[in-house]
Short mmCIF file of C-alpha atoms in Angstrom, two decimals:
data_model
loop_
_atom_site.label_atom_id
_atom_site.label_comp_id
_atom_site.label_asym_id
_atom_site.label_seq_id
_atom_site.Cartn_x
_atom_site.Cartn_y
_atom_site.Cartn_z
CA UNK A 207 34.63 -0.16 -1.11
CA UNK A 208 34.41 2.72 1.41
CA UNK A 209 31.10 4.27 1.53
CA UNK A 210 31.02 8.00 1.54
CA UNK A 211 28.97 9.96 3.18
CA UNK A 212 26.38 12.38 1.51
CA UNK A 213 26.90 15.26 0.18
CA UNK A 214 24.66 18.05 1.09
CA UNK A 215 23.42 18.16 -2.07
CA UNK A 216 22.59 14.43 -2.96
CA UNK A 217 20.35 15.09 1.14
CA UNK A 218 18.28 17.73 -0.57
CA UNK A 219 18.32 15.44 -4.07
CA UNK A 220 16.39 12.76 -1.45
CA UNK A 221 14.17 14.87 0.80
CA UNK A 222 12.56 16.80 -2.07
CA UNK A 223 11.96 13.46 -3.83
CA UNK A 224 10.91 12.33 -0.38
CA UNK A 225 8.69 14.78 -0.50
CA UNK A 226 7.28 15.03 -3.31
CA UNK A 227 6.39 11.29 -2.75
CA UNK A 228 4.65 12.81 1.22
CA UNK A 229 2.93 15.69 -1.44
CA UNK A 230 1.26 13.22 -3.89
CA UNK A 231 -0.06 10.03 -1.36
CA UNK A 232 -1.63 13.29 1.14
CA UNK A 233 -4.50 12.19 -1.96
CA UNK A 234 -4.41 8.69 -1.43
CA UNK A 235 -4.21 8.11 1.90
CA UNK A 236 -7.54 10.35 2.43
CA UNK A 237 -9.68 8.60 -0.65
CA UNK A 238 -12.26 8.19 2.34
CA UNK A 239 -12.14 10.95 3.57
CA UNK A 240 -12.62 13.15 -0.11
CA UNK A 241 -14.77 10.38 -0.97
CA UNK A 242 -17.88 11.96 1.64
CA UNK A 243 -16.32 15.78 1.35
CA UNK A 244 -17.78 16.23 -2.17
CA UNK A 245 -20.56 13.15 -1.67
CA UNK A 246 -18.12 10.88 -3.93
CA UNK A 247 -17.56 6.93 -5.07
CA UNK A 248 -13.87 6.20 -3.88
CA UNK A 249 -13.96 5.31 -8.33
CA UNK A 250 -14.55 8.63 -8.62
CA UNK A 251 -11.96 10.98 -6.19
CA UNK A 252 -9.80 8.53 -7.85
CA UNK A 253 -10.05 10.35 -10.44
CA UNK A 254 -8.23 13.13 -8.77
CA UNK A 255 -5.45 10.52 -8.30
CA UNK A 256 -4.32 9.41 -12.25
CA UNK A 257 -4.91 13.05 -13.55
CA UNK A 258 -2.44 13.74 -10.89
CA UNK A 259 -0.08 11.26 -12.62
CA UNK A 260 -0.97 11.85 -16.55
CA UNK A 261 0.13 16.02 -15.87
CA UNK A 262 3.49 14.58 -14.35
CA UNK A 263 4.67 14.10 -17.82
CA UNK A 264 3.93 17.78 -18.84
CA UNK A 265 6.47 18.96 -15.76
CA UNK A 266 8.91 16.44 -16.45
CA UNK A 267 9.44 18.27 -18.69
CA UNK A 268 9.44 21.38 -19.10
CA UNK A 269 11.42 21.12 -16.03
CA UNK A 270 13.63 19.59 -17.16
CA UNK A 271 14.66 20.55 -20.25
CA UNK A 272 15.21 24.26 -18.08
CA UNK A 273 17.26 22.57 -15.21
CA UNK A 274 19.37 20.47 -18.65
CA UNK A 275 20.56 24.33 -20.39
CA UNK A 276 20.44 26.43 -17.18
CA UNK A 277 21.69 24.27 -14.07
CA UNK A 278 19.62 22.67 -12.05
CA UNK A 279 19.14 25.73 -9.40
CA UNK A 280 16.59 28.25 -10.53
CA UNK A 281 14.05 25.12 -11.87
CA UNK A 282 14.87 23.71 -8.37
CA UNK A 283 13.45 26.42 -6.99
CA UNK A 284 10.26 27.54 -8.92
CA UNK A 285 9.07 23.92 -8.83
CA UNK A 286 8.42 24.38 -4.84
CA UNK A 287 7.42 27.70 -5.17
CA UNK A 288 4.70 26.02 -7.52
CA UNK A 289 4.12 22.91 -5.40
CA UNK A 290 3.49 25.01 -2.10
CA UNK A 291 0.63 26.58 -4.00
CA UNK A 292 -1.14 23.21 -5.38
CA UNK A 293 -0.84 21.76 -2.12
CA UNK A 294 -2.35 24.63 0.16
CA UNK A 295 -4.78 25.57 -2.56
CA UNK A 296 -5.83 20.60 -2.46
CA UNK A 297 -6.81 21.98 1.15
CA UNK A 298 -9.57 25.04 -0.18
CA UNK A 299 -10.98 22.40 -2.48
CA UNK A 300 -14.92 23.31 -2.00
CA UNK A 301 -16.48 21.42 -4.99
CA UNK A 302 -15.25 18.03 -6.06
CA UNK A 303 -14.41 20.07 -9.86
CA UNK A 304 -11.71 22.42 -8.05
CA UNK A 305 -9.89 18.97 -6.79
CA UNK A 306 -10.13 17.78 -9.86
CA UNK A 307 -8.23 20.69 -11.59
CA UNK A 308 -6.32 21.31 -8.51
CA UNK A 309 -4.63 17.90 -8.39
CA UNK A 310 -3.69 18.67 -11.92
CA UNK A 311 -1.83 21.35 -11.66
CA UNK A 312 0.15 20.03 -8.94
CA UNK A 313 1.17 16.74 -11.54
CA UNK A 314 2.41 19.05 -13.24
CA UNK A 315 4.32 20.37 -10.40
CA UNK A 316 4.95 17.42 -9.50
CA UNK A 317 6.65 15.80 -12.40
CA UNK A 318 9.28 18.26 -12.48
CA UNK A 319 11.30 17.41 -8.93
CA UNK A 320 11.66 13.30 -10.19
CA UNK A 321 14.57 13.64 -12.97
CA UNK A 322 16.16 17.78 -11.31
CA UNK A 323 16.06 16.01 -7.82
CA UNK A 324 17.91 13.07 -9.04
CA UNK A 325 20.26 14.35 -10.50
CA UNK A 326 21.24 16.25 -7.51
CA UNK A 327 21.70 13.72 -5.64
CA UNK A 328 24.13 10.97 -7.70
CA UNK A 329 25.75 13.30 -9.70
CA UNK A 330 28.47 13.85 -7.51
CA UNK A 331 28.40 10.06 -5.40
CA UNK A 332 31.25 8.70 -6.85
CA UNK A 333 30.92 5.48 -9.65
CA UNK A 334 31.11 2.82 -7.11
CA UNK A 335 28.99 4.08 -4.37
CA UNK A 336 25.69 5.07 -7.02
CA UNK A 337 23.89 1.46 -7.13
CA UNK A 338 23.11 2.09 -2.32
CA UNK A 339 22.55 6.18 -3.42
CA UNK A 340 20.12 5.15 -5.90
CA UNK A 341 19.05 2.57 -3.65
CA UNK A 342 18.29 5.77 -0.85
CA UNK A 343 17.39 7.84 -3.11
CA UNK A 344 14.32 6.43 -4.25
CA UNK A 345 13.55 5.52 -0.82
CA UNK A 346 12.22 8.41 -0.71
CA UNK A 347 8.94 7.13 -2.70
CA UNK A 348 8.12 5.42 0.35
CA UNK A 349 10.00 6.99 3.59
CA UNK A 350 7.16 10.11 2.10
CA UNK A 351 4.30 7.26 1.74
CA UNK A 352 5.28 6.48 5.59
CA UNK A 353 5.26 9.99 6.74
CA UNK A 354 2.47 11.08 4.44
CA UNK A 355 0.01 7.76 6.72
CA UNK A 356 1.48 9.41 9.91
CA UNK A 357 1.12 12.55 10.30
CA UNK A 358 -2.22 12.01 8.82
CA UNK A 359 -2.70 9.57 11.81
CA UNK A 360 -1.21 11.86 14.52
CA UNK A 361 -3.99 15.06 12.36
CA UNK A 362 -7.06 12.37 11.53
CA UNK A 363 -9.63 13.28 14.50
CA UNK A 364 -7.31 15.98 16.08
CA UNK A 365 -9.05 18.88 14.15
CA UNK A 366 -12.03 20.44 12.65
CA UNK A 367 -10.59 21.11 9.45
CA UNK A 368 -10.02 17.43 8.86
CA UNK A 369 -8.13 16.40 5.90
CA UNK A 370 -7.34 20.11 4.59
CA UNK A 371 -5.26 20.62 7.09
CA UNK A 372 -2.59 17.43 6.46
CA UNK A 373 -2.39 19.21 2.32
CA UNK A 374 -1.61 22.15 4.70
CA UNK A 375 0.79 20.98 6.02
CA UNK A 376 2.59 18.73 2.85
CA UNK A 377 3.09 22.68 2.33
CA UNK A 378 5.79 23.80 4.61
CA UNK A 379 8.42 22.08 4.08
CA UNK A 380 9.27 22.12 0.71
CA UNK A 381 10.12 25.91 1.96
CA UNK A 382 12.88 24.62 3.38
CA UNK A 383 14.42 23.03 0.79
CA UNK A 384 13.79 26.11 -0.95
CA UNK A 385 16.07 27.91 2.02
CA UNK A 386 18.62 25.20 1.32
CA UNK A 387 19.00 24.95 -2.56
CA UNK A 388 19.16 29.40 -3.17
CA UNK A 389 22.94 28.01 -0.42
CA UNK A 390 24.29 25.50 -3.08
CA UNK A 391 26.41 25.29 -5.78
CA UNK A 392 25.21 23.17 -9.23
CA UNK A 393 26.93 19.87 -8.93
CA UNK A 394 30.36 19.36 -9.95
CA UNK A 395 29.50 16.97 -12.96
CA UNK A 396 27.17 19.50 -14.33
CA UNK A 397 29.90 22.96 -14.19
CA UNK A 398 32.20 20.80 -16.41
CA UNK A 399 30.07 19.89 -18.68
CA UNK A 400 27.93 22.89 -19.72
CA UNK A 401 30.12 25.02 -22.56
CA UNK A 402 30.98 28.10 -23.03
CA UNK A 403 28.45 30.00 -24.75
CA UNK A 404 25.78 26.70 -23.74
CA UNK A 405 23.46 29.10 -21.37
CA UNK A 406 22.94 31.69 -23.96
CA UNK A 407 21.10 28.87 -26.92
CA UNK A 408 17.48 29.87 -28.07
CA UNK A 409 14.62 28.12 -27.33
CA UNK A 410 14.31 27.32 -31.31
CA UNK A 411 17.92 25.19 -30.77
CA UNK A 412 17.08 23.84 -27.71
CA UNK A 413 14.16 22.33 -29.47
CA UNK A 414 16.20 20.84 -31.98
CA UNK A 415 18.83 19.57 -30.39
CA UNK A 416 15.71 17.50 -28.62
CA UNK A 417 14.24 16.70 -31.31
CA UNK A 418 18.37 15.03 -32.39
CA UNK A 419 18.13 13.14 -29.62
CA UNK A 420 14.51 11.57 -29.77
CA UNK A 421 15.05 10.61 -33.12
CA UNK A 422 18.58 9.05 -32.66
CA UNK A 423 17.91 7.35 -29.82
CA UNK A 424 13.75 6.81 -29.98
CA UNK A 425 14.54 2.82 -29.62
CA UNK A 426 15.86 3.48 -26.33
CA UNK A 427 13.41 6.04 -25.04
CA UNK A 428 10.74 4.74 -25.67
CA UNK A 429 12.39 1.23 -23.60
CA UNK A 430 12.85 3.11 -20.85
CA UNK A 431 8.36 4.48 -21.31
CA UNK A 432 7.47 1.42 -21.84
CA UNK A 433 9.75 -0.07 -18.15
CA UNK A 434 8.48 2.87 -16.80
CA UNK A 435 5.34 1.87 -17.54
CA UNK A 436 5.70 -1.87 -15.26
CA UNK A 437 6.98 -0.53 -12.62
CA UNK A 438 4.26 2.55 -11.96
CA UNK A 439 1.53 -0.55 -12.45
CA UNK A 440 3.46 -2.38 -9.67
CA UNK A 441 3.98 0.57 -6.97
CA UNK A 442 0.73 1.39 -7.79
CA UNK A 443 -0.70 -1.54 -8.14
CA UNK A 444 0.56 -2.95 -4.40
CA UNK A 445 -0.27 0.35 -2.72
CA UNK A 446 -2.44 2.45 -3.62
CA UNK A 447 -5.86 0.41 -2.35
CA UNK A 448 -4.47 -1.20 -0.50
CA UNK A 449 -6.14 0.25 2.61
CA UNK A 450 -9.23 0.25 0.94
CA UNK A 451 -9.01 -3.44 1.57
CA UNK A 452 -8.12 -3.87 5.39
CA UNK A 453 -10.13 -1.52 5.54
CA UNK A 454 -13.23 -3.36 3.42
CA UNK A 455 -11.77 -6.53 3.56
CA UNK A 456 -10.61 -7.03 7.44
CA UNK A 457 -12.32 -4.78 9.01
CA UNK A 458 -8.99 -2.92 10.06
CA UNK A 459 -9.60 0.33 12.59
CA UNK A 460 -7.43 3.35 11.06
CA UNK A 461 -4.32 2.33 14.27
CA UNK A 462 -4.20 -0.63 12.54
CA UNK A 463 -4.62 0.79 8.50
CA UNK A 464 -1.90 2.43 9.84
CA UNK A 465 0.62 -0.48 11.41
CA UNK A 466 0.31 -1.99 7.72
CA UNK A 467 1.37 0.16 6.07
CA UNK A 468 4.03 1.75 8.39
CA UNK A 469 5.33 -1.69 8.25
CA UNK A 470 5.77 -1.74 4.42
CA UNK A 471 6.84 1.09 4.45
CA UNK A 472 9.83 -0.10 6.46
CA UNK A 473 10.12 -3.07 4.19
CA UNK A 474 10.41 -0.61 1.17
CA UNK A 475 12.83 1.62 2.47
CA UNK A 476 14.81 -1.59 3.50
CA UNK A 477 14.68 -3.11 0.87
CA UNK A 478 15.33 -0.27 -1.99
CA UNK A 479 18.94 0.40 0.22
CA UNK A 480 19.91 -3.65 -0.69
CA UNK A 481 18.97 -4.24 -4.14
CA UNK A 482 20.25 -1.07 -5.22
CA UNK A 483 23.63 -1.82 -3.51
CA UNK A 484 23.18 -5.25 -4.54
CA UNK A 485 22.75 -4.06 -8.29
CA UNK A 486 26.35 -2.53 -7.99
CA UNK A 487 27.25 -6.53 -7.72
CA UNK A 488 24.95 -7.81 -9.73
CA UNK A 489 23.79 -5.81 -11.82
CA UNK A 490 20.22 -3.85 -12.93
CA UNK A 491 18.53 -6.41 -14.52
CA UNK A 492 19.73 -9.59 -12.66
CA UNK A 493 18.88 -7.61 -9.43
CA UNK A 494 15.25 -6.57 -10.61
CA UNK A 495 14.86 -9.68 -12.24
CA UNK A 496 14.59 -11.44 -8.65
CA UNK A 497 12.92 -9.09 -7.13
CA UNK A 498 9.37 -9.26 -9.35
CA UNK A 499 10.06 -13.38 -8.37
CA UNK A 500 10.51 -12.74 -4.92
CA UNK A 501 7.93 -10.29 -5.05
CA UNK A 502 4.64 -11.70 -6.98
CA UNK A 503 5.60 -15.17 -4.33
CA UNK A 504 4.61 -13.38 -1.83
CA UNK A 505 1.12 -11.69 -2.84
CA UNK A 506 -1.12 -13.94 -1.34
CA UNK A 507 0.26 -13.79 2.39
CA UNK A 508 0.47 -10.22 1.04
CA UNK A 509 -3.40 -10.06 -0.16
CA UNK A 510 -5.60 -13.08 2.16
CA UNK A 511 -3.51 -12.19 5.59
CA UNK A 512 -5.76 -11.41 8.22
CA UNK A 513 -3.47 -11.95 11.16
CA UNK A 514 -0.06 -11.06 12.19
CA UNK A 515 1.19 -12.33 9.24
CA UNK A 516 0.01 -9.76 7.75
CA UNK A 517 2.70 -8.10 9.12
CA UNK A 518 5.46 -9.49 8.19
CA UNK A 519 3.80 -10.69 4.66
CA UNK A 520 3.88 -6.35 3.77
CA UNK A 521 7.57 -6.11 5.54
CA UNK A 522 9.20 -8.39 3.05
CA UNK A 523 6.44 -7.39 -0.62
CA UNK A 524 7.86 -3.85 -0.49
CA UNK A 525 10.92 -4.61 0.47
CA UNK A 526 10.53 -6.62 -2.93
CA UNK A 527 8.36 -3.48 -4.44
CA UNK A 528 11.09 -0.80 -3.51
CA UNK A 529 13.64 -3.29 -3.94
CA UNK A 530 13.46 -3.44 -7.45
CA UNK A 531 12.54 0.62 -7.32
CA UNK A 532 15.81 1.34 -5.47
CA UNK A 533 17.85 0.33 -9.55
CA UNK A 534 15.39 2.49 -11.34
CA UNK A 535 17.39 6.20 -9.96
CA UNK A 536 20.53 4.29 -11.30
CA UNK A 537 19.86 2.88 -14.03
CA UNK A 538 17.65 5.41 -16.01
CA UNK A 539 21.08 7.61 -15.87
CA UNK A 540 23.09 5.19 -17.17
CA UNK A 541 21.12 4.88 -19.92
CA UNK A 542 20.58 8.54 -20.56
CA UNK A 543 22.19 10.56 -22.78
CA UNK A 544 24.40 12.91 -20.24
CA UNK A 545 23.97 16.34 -22.27
CA UNK A 546 19.80 15.85 -21.32
CA UNK A 547 19.45 13.43 -18.59
CA UNK A 548 17.14 15.66 -16.35
CA UNK A 549 14.90 16.37 -19.36
CA UNK A 550 15.64 11.85 -20.62
CA UNK A 551 14.62 10.62 -16.83
CA UNK A 552 12.51 12.94 -15.74
CA UNK A 553 10.26 12.42 -18.60
CA UNK A 554 10.87 8.50 -19.15
CA UNK A 555 10.28 8.34 -16.02
CA UNK A 556 6.81 10.14 -15.56
CA UNK A 557 5.41 9.11 -19.43
CA UNK A 558 6.19 5.86 -18.28
CA UNK A 559 4.10 6.70 -15.05
CA UNK A 560 0.98 8.63 -16.92
CA UNK A 561 1.24 4.31 -19.08
CA UNK A 562 0.26 3.74 -15.91
CA UNK A 563 -1.98 6.74 -14.96
CA UNK A 564 -5.25 4.64 -14.53
CA UNK A 565 -4.25 2.08 -12.10
CA UNK A 566 -6.13 3.58 -9.50
CA UNK A 567 -9.55 3.44 -11.21
CA UNK A 568 -8.55 0.54 -13.19
CA UNK A 569 -8.43 -0.99 -9.67
CA UNK A 570 -10.71 0.19 -8.26
CA UNK A 571 -13.67 -0.08 -10.37
CA UNK A 572 -12.92 -4.27 -10.96
CA UNK A 573 -13.10 -4.40 -6.87
CA UNK A 574 -16.97 -2.82 -7.74
CA UNK A 575 -17.72 -5.73 -8.86
CA UNK A 576 -16.72 -8.06 -6.08
CA UNK A 577 -19.34 -6.46 -3.30
CA UNK A 578 -18.77 -8.11 0.21
CA UNK A 579 -21.42 -7.74 2.68
CA UNK A 580 -22.07 -5.05 4.34
CA UNK A 581 -21.59 -3.88 8.26
CA UNK A 582 -23.45 -0.75 8.44
CA UNK A 583 -24.62 -0.09 5.68
CA UNK A 584 -21.46 1.28 3.75
CA UNK A 585 -20.84 -0.52 0.68
CA UNK A 586 -17.10 -2.36 0.38
CA UNK A 587 -15.86 -4.55 -1.82
CA UNK A 588 -12.62 -7.72 -2.40
CA UNK A 589 -10.15 -5.04 -3.57
CA UNK A 590 -7.55 -7.85 -2.57
CA UNK A 591 -8.88 -10.41 -5.49
CA UNK A 592 -8.05 -7.38 -7.46
CA UNK A 593 -4.91 -6.22 -6.63
CA UNK A 594 -3.21 -10.38 -5.81
CA UNK A 595 -4.56 -11.84 -9.64
CA UNK A 596 -3.59 -7.78 -11.03
CA UNK A 597 0.09 -7.72 -9.18
CA UNK A 598 0.86 -11.17 -11.01
CA UNK A 599 0.30 -10.22 -14.68
CA UNK A 600 2.53 -7.16 -13.54
CA UNK A 601 5.37 -8.70 -11.62
CA UNK A 602 4.99 -11.50 -14.75
CA UNK A 603 5.11 -8.19 -17.54
CA UNK A 604 8.04 -6.31 -15.70
CA UNK A 605 10.67 -9.21 -15.50
CA UNK A 606 10.25 -10.02 -19.17
CA UNK A 607 10.30 -6.51 -20.42
CA UNK A 608 13.59 -6.13 -18.04
CA UNK A 609 15.32 -9.45 -19.38
CA UNK A 610 15.15 -8.41 -22.96
CA UNK A 611 16.38 -5.01 -22.09
CA UNK A 612 19.98 -3.43 -22.04
CA UNK A 613 22.03 -2.13 -19.20
CA UNK A 614 24.57 -0.07 -19.15
CA UNK A 615 25.62 -0.37 -15.55
CA UNK A 616 28.81 1.73 -15.22
CA UNK A 617 28.11 3.91 -18.28
CA UNK A 618 29.63 7.51 -17.50
CA UNK A 619 28.09 10.16 -15.98
CA UNK A 620 30.11 13.08 -16.81
CA UNK A 621 30.29 13.75 -20.29
CA UNK A 622 32.88 14.82 -21.06
CA UNK A 623 33.67 11.88 -23.46
CA UNK A 624 35.01 11.90 -27.24
CA UNK A 625 32.17 10.84 -28.23
CA UNK A 626 30.05 13.60 -26.87
CA UNK A 627 29.74 16.86 -28.72
CA UNK A 628 27.66 19.19 -27.78
CA UNK A 629 24.97 17.38 -26.89
CA UNK A 630 24.75 15.36 -29.48
CA UNK A 631 26.22 12.27 -29.25
CA UNK A 632 26.47 10.03 -25.86
CA UNK A 633 29.53 7.30 -24.82
CA UNK A 634 26.52 5.12 -24.22
CA UNK A 635 24.84 3.93 -27.31
CA UNK A 636 20.85 4.92 -26.72
CA UNK A 637 19.76 3.55 -29.82
CA UNK A 638 21.73 -0.14 -29.37
CA UNK A 639 19.19 -3.72 -30.22
CA UNK A 640 17.17 -4.31 -27.11
CA UNK A 641 18.31 -7.58 -25.98
#
């Protein structure tokens, strides 16, 4: 097939998700510095990450509902303004309590981006290319992670403000996204779906429609949340405390950690693109299951290699993890009712993450039961063993959940179907048996 050039909305959607991930990982890659700044353990610092994950569904629901009923543009702009405010505020935190409060608010703002950006990026892409561009969109997560690592390396120890500079810098690019979105029209799919008088519906009427969707399609929505919960465990379980493992278990310095992380995220970007494309040919579920099998097989070298082989293991492990995740955006969109795609996609994605929000705390807490010999009097732990066992279990569960779930590859996204009436029905049977 001929692959079209990505249009401006798709580019803005991809970059907005990329920078959303960057701003999230400004906290995950500065564990050590935050621990020293606020005189807290790694487990206590991980509470800030957990709170960010926990508040994301609220932002997803509110901004997703606004985007479905009033257009993508202004909810996107307001959402990014809040991201700027809370990312800046993190850099000014003076106490641990302030850090927790601000990262909670940041989580609310972060949650609104995913569904809106996914709709903006994918709605106007031709059907044969949706799998490919789904992978490219989801690649925003490892790409944002990669950017955070690279910029942290550039800023680390080069400013008297230390870790704070990374957060302040993270607030700048969303300004460019706001400017770009001001000059963009709504997607053609959204404009074709918007019926006369739809914008004038009252908030009560909108809530009634949401209640109808949830009541009528609760099995499908519950499945989407469960699937995203397990997906979230795969990414956070293999990534978030990986730098601690490299430092504590294998004595990597900051440069070594950066090289491994960059290698892994390049693998993730390649995997997301290729497997997203492959899912258009072989199916969404088969692509995900294959990545689970291969990802599980690579966990041992990923966590128990300390020589040059670690780079290859990191590349291919994240190839599998993000390869599976590259299927997620289009898979969720195809499973969602067209009139409420932004709301359902964003909310199910982040509710799933809410279920898995304690993954950081769980892994760090378990890791502290396996101390390693201290090199300089600082407590260190065997996080490699924890990551290996934890992620292996998650891969098995994800493969099982996906194998039992539905698939609607190629489902129409426009919602212009005779079966749809005022956003209350969908040509895809969302309440079909999960089998």
